[in-house]
Tab-separated table of C-alpha atoms in Angstrom:
chain	number	residue	atom	x	y	z
A	56	UNK	CA	110.929	95.877	111.524
A	57	UNK	CA	109.908	95.377	115.123
A	58	UNK	CA	106.824	93.167	115.406
A	59	UNK	CA	104.892	93.605	118.638
A	60	UNK	CA	103.035	90.702	120.166
A	61	UNK	CA	104.937	87.524	119.444
A	62	UNK	CA	103.009	86.234	122.440
A	63	UNK	CA	99.798	86.655	120.463
A	64	UNK	CA	101.166	84.287	117.834
A	65	UNK	CA	102.277	81.779	120.484
A	66	UNK	CA	98.904	81.964	122.224
A	67	UNK	CA	97.225	81.078	118.939
A	68	UNK	CA	99.175	77.882	118.272
A	69	UNK	CA	99.048	76.865	121.949
A	70	UNK	CA	95.319	77.600	122.370
A	71	UNK	CA	94.028	74.716	120.318
A	72	UNK	CA	95.665	71.447	119.280
A	73	UNK	CA	94.137	71.982	115.822
A	74	UNK	CA	96.408	75.022	115.451
A	75	UNK	CA	99.637	73.301	116.522
A	76	UNK	CA	100.753	73.095	112.886
A	77	UNK	CA	100.761	76.902	112.788
A	78	UNK	CA	103.846	77.171	115.007
A	79	UNK	CA	106.562	76.531	112.408
A	80	UNK	CA	105.172	78.800	109.668
A	81	UNK	CA	104.314	81.579	112.146
A	82	UNK	CA	107.794	81.510	113.691
A	83	UNK	CA	109.374	81.538	110.224
A	84	UNK	CA	107.186	84.486	109.169
A	85	UNK	CA	107.929	86.352	112.422
A	86	UNK	CA	111.694	85.913	112.028
A	87	UNK	CA	111.506	87.175	108.453
A	88	UNK	CA	109.519	90.250	109.470
A	89	UNK	CA	111.881	91.062	112.359
A	90	UNK	CA	114.833	91.157	109.934
A	91	UNK	CA	113.027	92.992	107.137
A	92	UNK	CA	112.969	96.700	106.414
A	93	UNK	CA	110.014	97.896	104.371
A	94	UNK	CA	109.797	101.637	103.846
A	95	UNK	CA	106.508	101.514	101.941
A	96	UNK	CA	103.647	99.091	101.345
A	97	UNK	CA	104.903	98.768	97.775
A	98	UNK	CA	108.310	97.517	98.984
A	99	UNK	CA	106.597	94.924	101.157
A	100	UNK	CA	104.328	93.784	98.330
A	101	UNK	CA	107.256	93.554	95.902
A	102	UNK	CA	108.978	91.038	98.188
A	103	UNK	CA	105.950	89.251	99.656
A	104	UNK	CA	103.586	88.970	96.723
A	105	UNK	CA	100.963	86.973	98.618
A	106	UNK	CA	100.495	89.814	101.133
A	107	UNK	CA	97.397	91.963	100.725
A	108	UNK	CA	97.762	95.685	101.354
A	109	UNK	CA	94.702	97.261	102.990
A	110	UNK	CA	93.767	100.774	104.073
A	111	UNK	CA	95.139	102.297	107.251
A	112	UNK	CA	98.529	100.613	107.155
A	113	UNK	CA	97.006	97.141	107.450
A	114	UNK	CA	98.539	94.147	105.728
A	115	UNK	CA	97.164	90.598	105.541
A	116	UNK	CA	99.634	87.723	105.315
A	117	UNK	CA	98.820	84.195	104.182
A	118	UNK	CA	100.657	81.757	106.439
A	119	UNK	CA	101.114	78.010	106.134
A	120	UNK	CA	99.853	77.607	102.592
A	121	UNK	CA	96.966	80.022	103.176
A	122	UNK	CA	95.659	77.953	106.107
A	123	UNK	CA	96.286	80.812	108.542
A	124	UNK	CA	96.123	84.596	108.321
A	125	UNK	CA	97.918	87.371	110.173
A	126	UNK	CA	96.843	91.008	110.047
A	127	UNK	CA	99.453	93.611	110.926
A	128	UNK	CA	99.070	97.326	111.460
A	129	UNK	CA	102.361	98.770	110.207
A	130	UNK	CA	103.974	102.132	110.847
A	131	UNK	CA	106.530	102.145	108.026
A	132	UNK	CA	108.285	105.301	109.197
A	133	UNK	CA	108.966	103.887	112.681
A	134	UNK	CA	109.467	100.298	111.399
A	135	UNK	CA	106.923	99.104	113.914
A	136	UNK	CA	104.224	96.491	113.338
A	137	UNK	CA	101.502	95.317	115.702
A	138	UNK	CA	99.718	91.998	115.319
A	139	UNK	CA	96.014	92.826	115.093
A	140	UNK	CA	94.737	89.344	114.250
A	141	UNK	CA	95.977	85.788	113.916
A	142	UNK	CA	93.634	82.973	113.009
A	143	UNK	CA	92.490	80.462	110.464
A	144	UNK	CA	91.306	81.445	107.034
A	145	UNK	CA	87.710	80.773	108.159
A	146	UNK	CA	88.126	82.997	111.234
A	147	UNK	CA	89.606	85.742	109.055
A	148	UNK	CA	86.537	85.661	106.822
A	149	UNK	CA	84.413	86.714	109.826
A	150	UNK	CA	86.378	89.884	110.699
A	151	UNK	CA	86.832	93.328	109.205
A	152	UNK	CA	90.605	93.414	108.712
A	153	UNK	CA	90.604	97.179	108.120
A	154	UNK	CA	89.160	97.969	111.533
A	155	UNK	CA	90.315	95.181	113.824
């Protein structure tokens, strides 16, 4: 799957020294997603049980022991995913993941 916006992930861990510990788990997650092929949300959920499937092709991933969250908008047919949000758990609680 091609994940668009690796720079968004990098900007997050570089933006604040409090987020520096996000780099390793975000890079690991990104590398996994780039190699993965998920044809349906069910296939993704079967492999990544901590992921939450939302409406509109959105998926929420818990990163770094649930300290960080990433929201992807996924087009399963094209194997294309766009990072819609990356932030702390507290920041995630203040957004609407289905519309961001």
